[in-house]
Amino acid sequence: MGKAPELELNVIVEETKEATSVEYTASKKLTSSEPKNFRWWLCMVVYTVFVLFGQSATTLLGRLYYEKGGKSIWVATFAQLAGFPILIPFYCISLSPPKNPITNTQTKQLSALVLASIYFSFGIFLATDTMMYSIGPFYLPVSTFSLICASQLAFNALFSYFLHSQKFTPFIINSLVLQTVSSTLLIFQADTSDHGLISKEMYAIGFICTISASAGYGLMLSLTELFFKRLPKGETKTKVFEMMVYQSIIATSAALVGLFISGEWKGLSREIEEFALGKFSYAMTLIETAIASQIFVVGTIGLIFEVSSLFSNAISVLGLPVIPILAVIFFHDKMDAIKVIAMVLVTWGIVSYVYQCYLHDKSSKSEYRGSNEVSNSPLLEEVS
């Protein structure tokens, strides 16, 4: 009986040593309760800026394309996907071997066939989702489109619940309900004076495509996070850029095929000639859309890699209430009472989610301090 306490203390010591090992730290990268250092927070700020800027710029430039005479949905889709060559230098840099390689014999390497299937599926999914997102601004005012896109957080939370066992706290539930209600309100918006030539049927098409694209985007973020969790820890960064590049190649090729199959390519020369801002501005609009879209992708993937798909989506939604204001300034969209209420609900939901993140980080710091006190206990030192 006297050896039992000693045996238990030895077990605690071994667990403490394991918790400080390199492999254990790497395997808990996404779920660790350890408070983050300055470099991590700096990366988070950069990724957040990328997401907010990239999303706002892509949405407004997409509307500008349609507003000034652009008519091709597939061209708008292609422009959002074709900027992937920007990522290639970063992918080449990530191929260099790490200074402190981490080996994990318990994680199986994914075969080339499995990776190819994943990249191909993600690429086709991305092309389809981007195409539906391109239909939205064609039929809807920018302000309405951006507020509907806020529903993507609710869809992502739903998929995260099933795929990642996401825990729903009262603040997260409050955030999801508010953002869902805000999108639902826009269904009852009868005033389409922003686009007098658009019928109610076309408005419905734009609404359904935007909601479907938001659901697809939420699912893709959850699947991306699931893919990261299945990767060997020593090669995760390389696979992140590899996935972004290869899925973008597939998606861009699919958009190009769609452009030719639909026959929209036949009217491109006339579209360029009739573009209200001129040929140069036509080209620059598409180029800037491609760059802004890739900035958004880098920020999104970075947030998924560092935290979770749900957090990445929450940051993405954070910028959506700003877009209606910019749309009123640049495109003279009408801001009626329903849009104002929807924008307030979206903002409230975002603040609720951010506050939950703050509480989680505060709790994590307390738990980490408590674990340090246990590991530095004199009693443990005597046993070791």
Short mmCIF file of C-alpha atoms in Angstrom, two decimals:
data_model
loop_
_atom_site.label_atom_id
_atom_site.label_comp_id
_atom_site.label_asym_id
_atom_site.label_seq_id
_atom_site.Cartn_x
_atom_site.Cartn_y
_atom_site.Cartn_z
CA MET A 1 0.00 0.00 0.00
CA GLY A 2 2.90 2.38 0.72
CA LYS A 3 4.12 2.22 -2.89
CA ALA A 4 0.83 3.43 -4.38
CA PRO A 5 1.40 7.20 -3.80
CA GLU A 6 4.94 6.92 -5.15
CA LEU A 7 3.66 5.12 -8.24
CA GLU A 8 1.03 7.80 -8.87
CA LEU A 9 3.62 10.58 -8.53
CA ASN A 10 5.91 8.81 -11.00
CA VAL A 11 3.04 8.69 -13.47
CA ILE A 12 2.44 12.43 -13.02
CA VAL A 13 6.14 13.14 -13.60
CA GLU A 14 6.14 11.12 -16.80
CA GLU A 15 3.04 12.93 -18.05
CA THR A 16 4.66 16.27 -17.22
CA LYS A 17 7.78 15.34 -19.20
CA GLU A 18 5.62 14.25 -22.11
CA ALA A 19 3.75 17.54 -22.07
CA THR A 20 7.02 19.45 -22.51
CA SER A 21 8.30 17.31 -25.37
CA VAL A 22 8.50 18.64 -28.92
CA GLU A 23 6.19 16.04 -30.38
CA TYR A 24 3.48 16.70 -27.81
CA THR A 25 3.67 20.46 -28.43
CA ALA A 26 3.40 19.94 -32.20
CA SER A 27 0.46 17.57 -31.93
CA LYS A 28 -1.48 20.08 -29.84
CA LYS A 29 -0.83 23.09 -32.04
CA LEU A 30 -4.43 23.80 -32.95
CA THR A 31 -6.04 22.87 -29.65
CA SER A 32 -3.49 23.83 -26.99
CA SER A 33 -4.60 25.94 -24.06
CA GLU A 34 -1.13 27.52 -23.84
CA PRO A 35 -1.32 31.32 -24.22
CA LYS A 36 0.04 32.53 -27.55
CA ASN A 37 3.26 34.51 -27.97
CA PHE A 38 3.82 37.82 -29.72
CA ARG A 39 4.73 36.24 -33.06
CA TRP A 40 1.49 34.25 -33.07
CA TRP A 41 -0.57 37.35 -32.38
CA LEU A 42 1.29 39.26 -35.10
CA CYS A 43 0.46 36.52 -37.61
CA MET A 44 -3.16 36.64 -36.48
CA VAL A 45 -3.31 40.40 -37.07
CA VAL A 46 -1.79 40.03 -40.55
CA TYR A 47 -4.16 37.21 -41.50
CA THR A 48 -7.13 39.19 -40.19
CA VAL A 49 -6.17 42.26 -42.23
CA PHE A 50 -5.76 40.04 -45.31
CA VAL A 51 -9.23 38.58 -44.82
CA LEU A 52 -11.00 41.89 -44.20
CA PHE A 53 -9.24 43.77 -47.00
CA GLY A 54 -9.37 40.92 -49.50
CA GLN A 55 -13.05 40.22 -48.96
CA SER A 56 -14.15 43.87 -49.13
CA ALA A 57 -12.04 44.60 -52.20
CA THR A 58 -13.16 41.45 -54.03
CA THR A 59 -16.85 42.14 -53.38
CA LEU A 60 -16.69 45.80 -54.41
CA LEU A 61 -14.57 45.12 -57.51
CA GLY A 62 -16.95 42.35 -58.53
CA ARG A 63 -19.86 44.77 -58.32
CA LEU A 64 -17.85 47.40 -60.22
CA TYR A 65 -17.34 44.90 -63.05
CA TYR A 66 -21.10 44.39 -63.39
CA GLU A 67 -21.96 48.04 -62.77
CA LYS A 68 -19.80 49.34 -65.63
CA GLY A 69 -20.91 46.89 -68.30
CA GLY A 70 -19.52 43.44 -67.44
CA LYS A 71 -22.04 40.68 -68.14
CA SER A 72 -20.12 37.41 -67.92
CA ILE A 73 -20.56 35.44 -64.71
CA TRP A 74 -17.80 33.05 -65.76
CA VAL A 75 -15.34 35.92 -66.33
CA ALA A 76 -16.11 37.19 -62.84
CA THR A 77 -15.57 33.66 -61.50
CA PHE A 78 -12.32 33.25 -63.42
CA ALA A 79 -11.00 36.58 -62.12
CA GLN A 80 -11.50 35.48 -58.51
CA LEU A 81 -9.55 32.25 -59.08
CA ALA A 82 -6.81 33.16 -61.54
CA GLY A 83 -4.52 34.95 -59.08
CA PHE A 84 -3.01 31.75 -57.69
CA PRO A 85 0.45 32.26 -59.34
CA ILE A 86 1.06 34.79 -56.54
CA LEU A 87 1.17 31.84 -54.13
CA ILE A 88 3.77 29.81 -56.04
CA PRO A 89 6.87 31.59 -54.60
CA PHE A 90 5.57 30.98 -51.06
CA TYR A 91 4.99 27.34 -51.92
CA CYS A 92 8.56 27.00 -53.20
CA ILE A 93 9.88 28.55 -49.97
CA SER A 94 7.84 26.13 -47.87
CA LEU A 95 9.51 23.18 -49.65
CA SER A 96 12.80 23.87 -47.87
CA PRO A 97 13.38 21.41 -44.98
CA PRO A 98 12.57 22.78 -41.50
CA LYS A 99 15.41 23.60 -39.09
CA ASN A 100 13.97 21.35 -36.40
CA PRO A 101 12.17 18.56 -38.24
CA ILE A 102 9.44 16.80 -36.26
CA THR A 103 8.95 13.11 -36.77
CA ASN A 104 5.74 11.41 -35.85
CA THR A 105 5.69 7.73 -36.55
CA GLN A 106 2.08 7.41 -35.45
CA THR A 107 0.74 9.58 -38.31
CA LYS A 108 0.36 7.85 -41.65
CA GLN A 109 1.49 9.64 -44.78
CA LEU A 110 -1.30 10.36 -47.25
CA SER A 111 -0.68 8.72 -50.60
CA ALA A 112 -0.26 10.76 -53.77
CA LEU A 113 -3.53 9.37 -55.14
CA VAL A 114 -5.45 10.43 -52.03
CA LEU A 115 -3.92 13.92 -52.11
CA ALA A 116 -4.68 14.27 -55.83
CA SER A 117 -8.30 13.26 -55.21
CA ILE A 118 -8.61 15.76 -52.36
CA TYR A 119 -7.10 18.62 -54.37
CA PHE A 120 -9.27 17.82 -57.40
CA SER A 121 -12.45 17.65 -55.30
CA PHE A 122 -11.60 20.86 -53.49
CA GLY A 123 -10.83 22.58 -56.81
CA ILE A 124 -14.16 21.63 -58.42
CA PHE A 125 -16.00 22.56 -55.23
CA LEU A 126 -14.19 25.91 -55.10
CA ALA A 127 -15.03 26.70 -58.74
CA THR A 128 -18.72 25.87 -58.22
CA ASP A 129 -18.94 27.88 -55.02
CA THR A 130 -17.16 30.89 -56.55
CA MET A 131 -19.49 30.77 -59.55
CA MET A 132 -22.54 30.93 -57.27
CA TYR A 133 -20.94 33.79 -55.36
CA SER A 134 -20.48 35.58 -58.71
CA ILE A 135 -24.19 35.26 -59.51
CA GLY A 136 -25.13 37.05 -56.27
CA PRO A 137 -23.74 40.54 -57.07
CA PHE A 138 -25.11 40.23 -60.63
CA TYR A 139 -28.70 40.23 -59.35
CA LEU A 140 -28.43 41.80 -55.88
CA PRO A 141 -27.27 45.13 -54.49
CA VAL A 142 -23.85 44.85 -52.84
CA SER A 143 -25.30 45.71 -49.44
CA THR A 144 -27.89 42.92 -49.64
CA PHE A 145 -25.35 40.44 -51.00
CA SER A 146 -22.83 41.08 -48.21
CA LEU A 147 -25.44 40.78 -45.46
CA ILE A 148 -26.70 37.46 -46.83
CA CYS A 149 -23.11 36.19 -46.88
CA ALA A 150 -23.06 36.54 -43.09
CA SER A 151 -25.07 33.30 -42.96
CA GLN A 152 -21.89 31.41 -43.86
CA LEU A 153 -20.87 31.51 -40.19
CA ALA A 154 -24.02 29.65 -39.15
CA PHE A 155 -23.45 27.01 -41.84
CA ASN A 156 -19.80 26.65 -40.85
CA ALA A 157 -20.78 26.22 -37.19
CA LEU A 158 -23.24 23.51 -38.15
CA PHE A 159 -20.65 21.58 -40.15
CA SER A 160 -18.02 22.11 -37.42
CA TYR A 161 -20.42 20.60 -34.91
CA PHE A 162 -20.61 17.36 -36.90
CA LEU A 163 -17.04 17.23 -38.25
CA HIS A 164 -15.04 18.66 -35.34
CA SER A 165 -17.36 18.27 -32.33
CA GLN A 166 -17.46 22.05 -31.97
CA LYS A 167 -18.80 23.06 -28.55
CA PHE A 168 -21.55 25.66 -28.62
CA THR A 169 -21.41 28.12 -25.75
CA PRO A 170 -24.29 30.59 -25.09
CA PHE A 171 -22.33 33.40 -26.76
CA ILE A 172 -21.66 31.34 -29.90
CA ILE A 173 -25.30 30.26 -30.09
CA ASN A 174 -26.36 33.89 -29.67
CA SER A 175 -24.00 34.90 -32.48
CA LEU A 176 -25.30 32.23 -34.85
CA VAL A 177 -28.95 32.99 -34.15
CA LEU A 178 -28.50 36.73 -34.68
CA GLN A 179 -26.68 36.29 -37.97
CA THR A 180 -29.22 33.74 -39.21
CA VAL A 181 -32.08 36.09 -38.35
CA SER A 182 -30.33 38.97 -40.12
CA SER A 183 -30.12 36.95 -43.34
CA THR A 184 -33.71 35.78 -42.99
CA LEU A 185 -34.91 39.38 -42.74
CA LEU A 186 -33.57 40.09 -46.21
CA ILE A 187 -35.93 37.48 -47.69
CA PHE A 188 -38.80 39.82 -46.93
CA GLN A 189 -37.17 42.82 -48.55
CA ALA A 190 -39.66 43.80 -51.20
CA ASP A 191 -37.95 46.97 -52.38
CA THR A 192 -35.65 46.29 -55.32
CA SER A 193 -35.38 49.89 -56.46
CA ASP A 194 -31.59 49.61 -56.43
CA HIS A 195 -31.92 47.52 -59.56
CA GLY A 196 -35.13 48.48 -61.29
CA LEU A 197 -34.55 46.11 -64.21
CA ILE A 198 -34.27 43.08 -61.91
CA SER A 199 -37.48 41.16 -61.38
CA LYS A 200 -38.47 39.43 -58.16
CA GLU A 201 -37.64 36.10 -59.80
CA MET A 202 -34.09 37.26 -60.55
CA TYR A 203 -33.79 38.64 -57.01
CA ALA A 204 -34.82 35.20 -55.73
CA ILE A 205 -32.18 33.54 -57.94
CA GLY A 206 -29.51 35.86 -56.56
CA PHE A 207 -30.64 35.22 -52.99
CA ILE A 208 -30.73 31.41 -53.39
CA CYS A 209 -27.32 31.32 -55.11
CA THR A 210 -25.76 33.49 -52.39
CA ILE A 211 -27.23 31.38 -49.58
CA SER A 212 -26.10 28.18 -51.34
CA ALA A 213 -22.62 29.62 -51.86
CA SER A 214 -22.46 30.59 -48.17
CA ALA A 215 -23.40 27.04 -47.17
CA GLY A 216 -20.80 25.62 -49.55
CA TYR A 217 -18.16 27.99 -48.23
CA GLY A 218 -18.90 26.96 -44.65
CA LEU A 219 -18.61 23.29 -45.60
CA MET A 220 -15.34 23.84 -47.47
CA LEU A 221 -13.76 25.60 -44.50
CA SER A 222 -14.70 22.70 -42.21
CA LEU A 223 -13.34 20.16 -44.69
CA THR A 224 -10.12 22.17 -45.03
CA GLU A 225 -9.64 22.13 -41.28
CA LEU A 226 -10.31 18.39 -41.25
CA PHE A 227 -7.66 17.94 -43.94
CA PHE A 228 -5.09 19.88 -41.88
CA LYS A 229 -5.75 17.71 -38.84
CA ARG A 230 -5.00 14.57 -40.85
CA LEU A 231 -1.58 15.78 -41.98
CA PRO A 232 1.73 14.76 -40.41
CA LYS A 233 2.80 17.71 -38.27
CA GLY A 234 6.23 18.08 -39.83
CA GLU A 235 4.90 18.89 -43.30
CA THR A 236 1.72 20.83 -42.56
CA LYS A 237 2.98 24.22 -43.79
CA THR A 238 4.09 22.76 -47.11
CA LYS A 239 0.77 21.00 -47.61
CA VAL A 240 -1.10 24.23 -46.84
CA PHE A 241 0.49 26.05 -49.78
CA GLU A 242 0.39 22.92 -51.91
CA MET A 243 -3.34 22.62 -51.37
CA MET A 244 -3.95 26.30 -52.14
CA VAL A 245 -1.95 26.16 -55.38
CA TYR A 246 -3.27 22.87 -56.74
CA GLN A 247 -6.92 23.43 -55.86
CA SER A 248 -6.67 26.88 -57.45
CA ILE A 249 -5.24 25.38 -60.64
CA ILE A 250 -8.15 22.94 -60.82
CA ALA A 251 -10.71 25.64 -59.99
CA THR A 252 -9.28 28.10 -62.53
CA SER A 253 -9.26 25.43 -65.24
CA ALA A 254 -12.88 24.55 -64.42
CA ALA A 255 -13.89 28.21 -64.67
CA LEU A 256 -12.11 28.50 -68.01
CA VAL A 257 -13.93 25.42 -69.31
CA GLY A 258 -17.22 26.88 -68.07
CA LEU A 259 -16.50 30.13 -69.91
CA PHE A 260 -16.10 28.32 -73.24
CA ILE A 261 -18.91 25.80 -72.76
CA SER A 262 -21.39 28.55 -71.83
CA GLY A 263 -20.46 30.52 -74.96
CA GLU A 264 -19.85 33.70 -72.96
CA TRP A 265 -16.37 34.00 -74.49
CA LYS A 266 -17.97 35.04 -77.79
CA GLY A 267 -19.12 38.34 -76.34
CA LEU A 268 -15.89 39.27 -74.55
CA SER A 269 -14.53 41.57 -77.28
CA ARG A 270 -17.77 43.54 -77.34
CA GLU A 271 -17.87 43.61 -73.55
CA ILE A 272 -14.36 45.08 -73.42
CA GLU A 273 -15.23 47.71 -76.02
CA GLU A 274 -18.40 48.77 -74.21
CA PHE A 275 -16.96 48.79 -70.69
CA ALA A 276 -17.78 52.24 -69.31
CA LEU A 277 -14.34 52.90 -67.78
CA GLY A 278 -12.35 51.85 -70.83
CA LYS A 279 -10.24 48.85 -71.86
CA PHE A 280 -7.40 49.52 -69.44
CA SER A 281 -9.77 49.83 -66.49
CA TYR A 282 -11.51 46.64 -67.59
CA ALA A 283 -8.23 44.72 -67.41
CA MET A 284 -7.19 46.37 -64.14
CA THR A 285 -10.54 45.58 -62.53
CA LEU A 286 -10.11 41.88 -63.25
CA ILE A 287 -6.43 41.86 -62.23
CA GLU A 288 -7.14 43.65 -58.96
CA THR A 289 -10.00 41.23 -58.29
CA ALA A 290 -7.62 38.30 -58.77
CA ILE A 291 -5.03 39.79 -56.39
CA ALA A 292 -7.58 40.75 -53.72
CA SER A 293 -9.16 37.31 -53.90
CA GLN A 294 -5.83 35.56 -53.28
CA ILE A 295 -5.05 37.89 -50.38
CA PHE A 296 -8.36 36.80 -48.89
CA VAL A 297 -7.52 33.12 -49.46
CA VAL A 298 -4.13 33.43 -47.75
CA GLY A 299 -5.70 35.11 -44.74
CA THR A 300 -8.50 32.54 -44.53
CA ILE A 301 -6.22 29.51 -44.74
CA GLY A 302 -3.82 31.09 -42.24
CA LEU A 303 -6.60 31.55 -39.68
CA ILE A 304 -7.82 27.99 -40.19
CA PHE A 305 -4.27 26.68 -39.73
CA GLU A 306 -3.64 28.72 -36.57
CA VAL A 307 -7.06 28.46 -34.90
CA SER A 308 -10.09 26.86 -36.58
CA SER A 309 -12.41 27.15 -39.56
CA LEU A 310 -15.14 28.64 -37.38
CA PHE A 311 -12.83 31.41 -36.14
CA SER A 312 -11.65 32.09 -39.70
CA ASN A 313 -15.25 32.43 -40.83
CA ALA A 314 -16.09 34.69 -37.90
CA ILE A 315 -13.29 37.07 -38.92
CA SER A 316 -14.53 36.93 -42.51
CA VAL A 317 -18.03 37.86 -41.39
CA LEU A 318 -16.54 40.67 -39.29
CA GLY A 319 -15.97 42.77 -42.41
CA LEU A 320 -19.39 42.20 -43.97
CA PRO A 321 -21.20 45.02 -42.08
CA VAL A 322 -18.65 47.47 -43.50
CA ILE A 323 -19.37 46.55 -47.13
CA PRO A 324 -22.96 47.92 -47.16
CA ILE A 325 -21.63 51.28 -45.98
CA LEU A 326 -19.00 51.27 -48.73
CA ALA A 327 -21.69 50.22 -51.22
CA VAL A 328 -23.80 53.25 -50.29
CA ILE A 329 -20.77 55.50 -50.80
CA PHE A 330 -19.44 54.06 -54.08
CA PHE A 331 -22.52 52.51 -55.73
CA HIS A 332 -25.30 54.56 -54.14
CA ASP A 333 -27.12 51.50 -52.84
CA LYS A 334 -30.26 52.30 -50.89
CA MET A 335 -29.95 51.62 -47.15
CA ASP A 336 -33.51 50.92 -46.00
CA ALA A 337 -34.76 49.95 -42.54
CA ILE A 338 -34.50 46.19 -43.11
CA LYS A 339 -30.85 46.45 -44.16
CA VAL A 340 -30.06 48.62 -41.15
CA ILE A 341 -31.67 46.12 -38.77
CA ALA A 342 -29.88 43.24 -40.49
CA MET A 343 -26.55 45.08 -40.23
CA VAL A 344 -27.08 45.74 -36.52
CA LEU A 345 -27.90 42.08 -35.88
CA VAL A 346 -24.83 40.93 -37.83
CA THR A 347 -22.59 43.30 -35.87
CA TRP A 348 -24.11 42.18 -32.57
CA GLY A 349 -23.56 38.54 -33.49
CA ILE A 350 -19.94 39.18 -34.40
CA VAL A 351 -19.25 41.01 -31.14
CA SER A 352 -20.82 38.10 -29.26
CA TYR A 353 -18.51 35.61 -30.94
CA VAL A 354 -15.40 37.75 -30.47
CA TYR A 355 -16.24 38.10 -26.77
CA GLN A 356 -16.45 34.31 -26.50
CA CYS A 357 -12.96 34.10 -28.05
CA TYR A 358 -11.73 36.57 -25.44
CA LEU A 359 -13.22 34.48 -22.60
CA HIS A 360 -11.65 31.32 -24.05
CA ASP A 361 -8.20 32.93 -24.26
CA LYS A 362 -8.53 34.27 -20.71
CA SER A 363 -9.51 30.81 -19.44
CA SER A 364 -6.64 29.21 -21.39
CA LYS A 365 -4.09 31.49 -19.71
CA SER A 366 -5.44 30.59 -16.26
CA GLU A 367 -5.28 26.85 -17.04
CA TYR A 368 -1.73 27.20 -18.39
CA ARG A 369 -0.54 29.01 -15.27
CA GLY A 370 -2.13 26.29 -13.13
CA SER A 371 -0.40 23.53 -15.09
CA ASN A 372 2.96 25.31 -14.73
CA GLU A 373 2.50 25.50 -10.98
CA VAL A 374 1.83 21.75 -10.85
CA SER A 375 4.82 20.88 -13.06
CA ASN A 376 7.14 23.05 -10.93
CA SER A 377 5.94 21.57 -7.64
CA PRO A 378 8.81 20.68 -5.21
CA LEU A 379 7.08 17.35 -4.54
CA LEU A 380 7.43 16.41 -8.21
CA GLU A 381 11.07 17.46 -8.22
CA GLU A 382 11.80 15.16 -5.25
CA VAL A 383 10.18 12.19 -6.97
CA SER A 384 12.00 12.83 -10.25
#
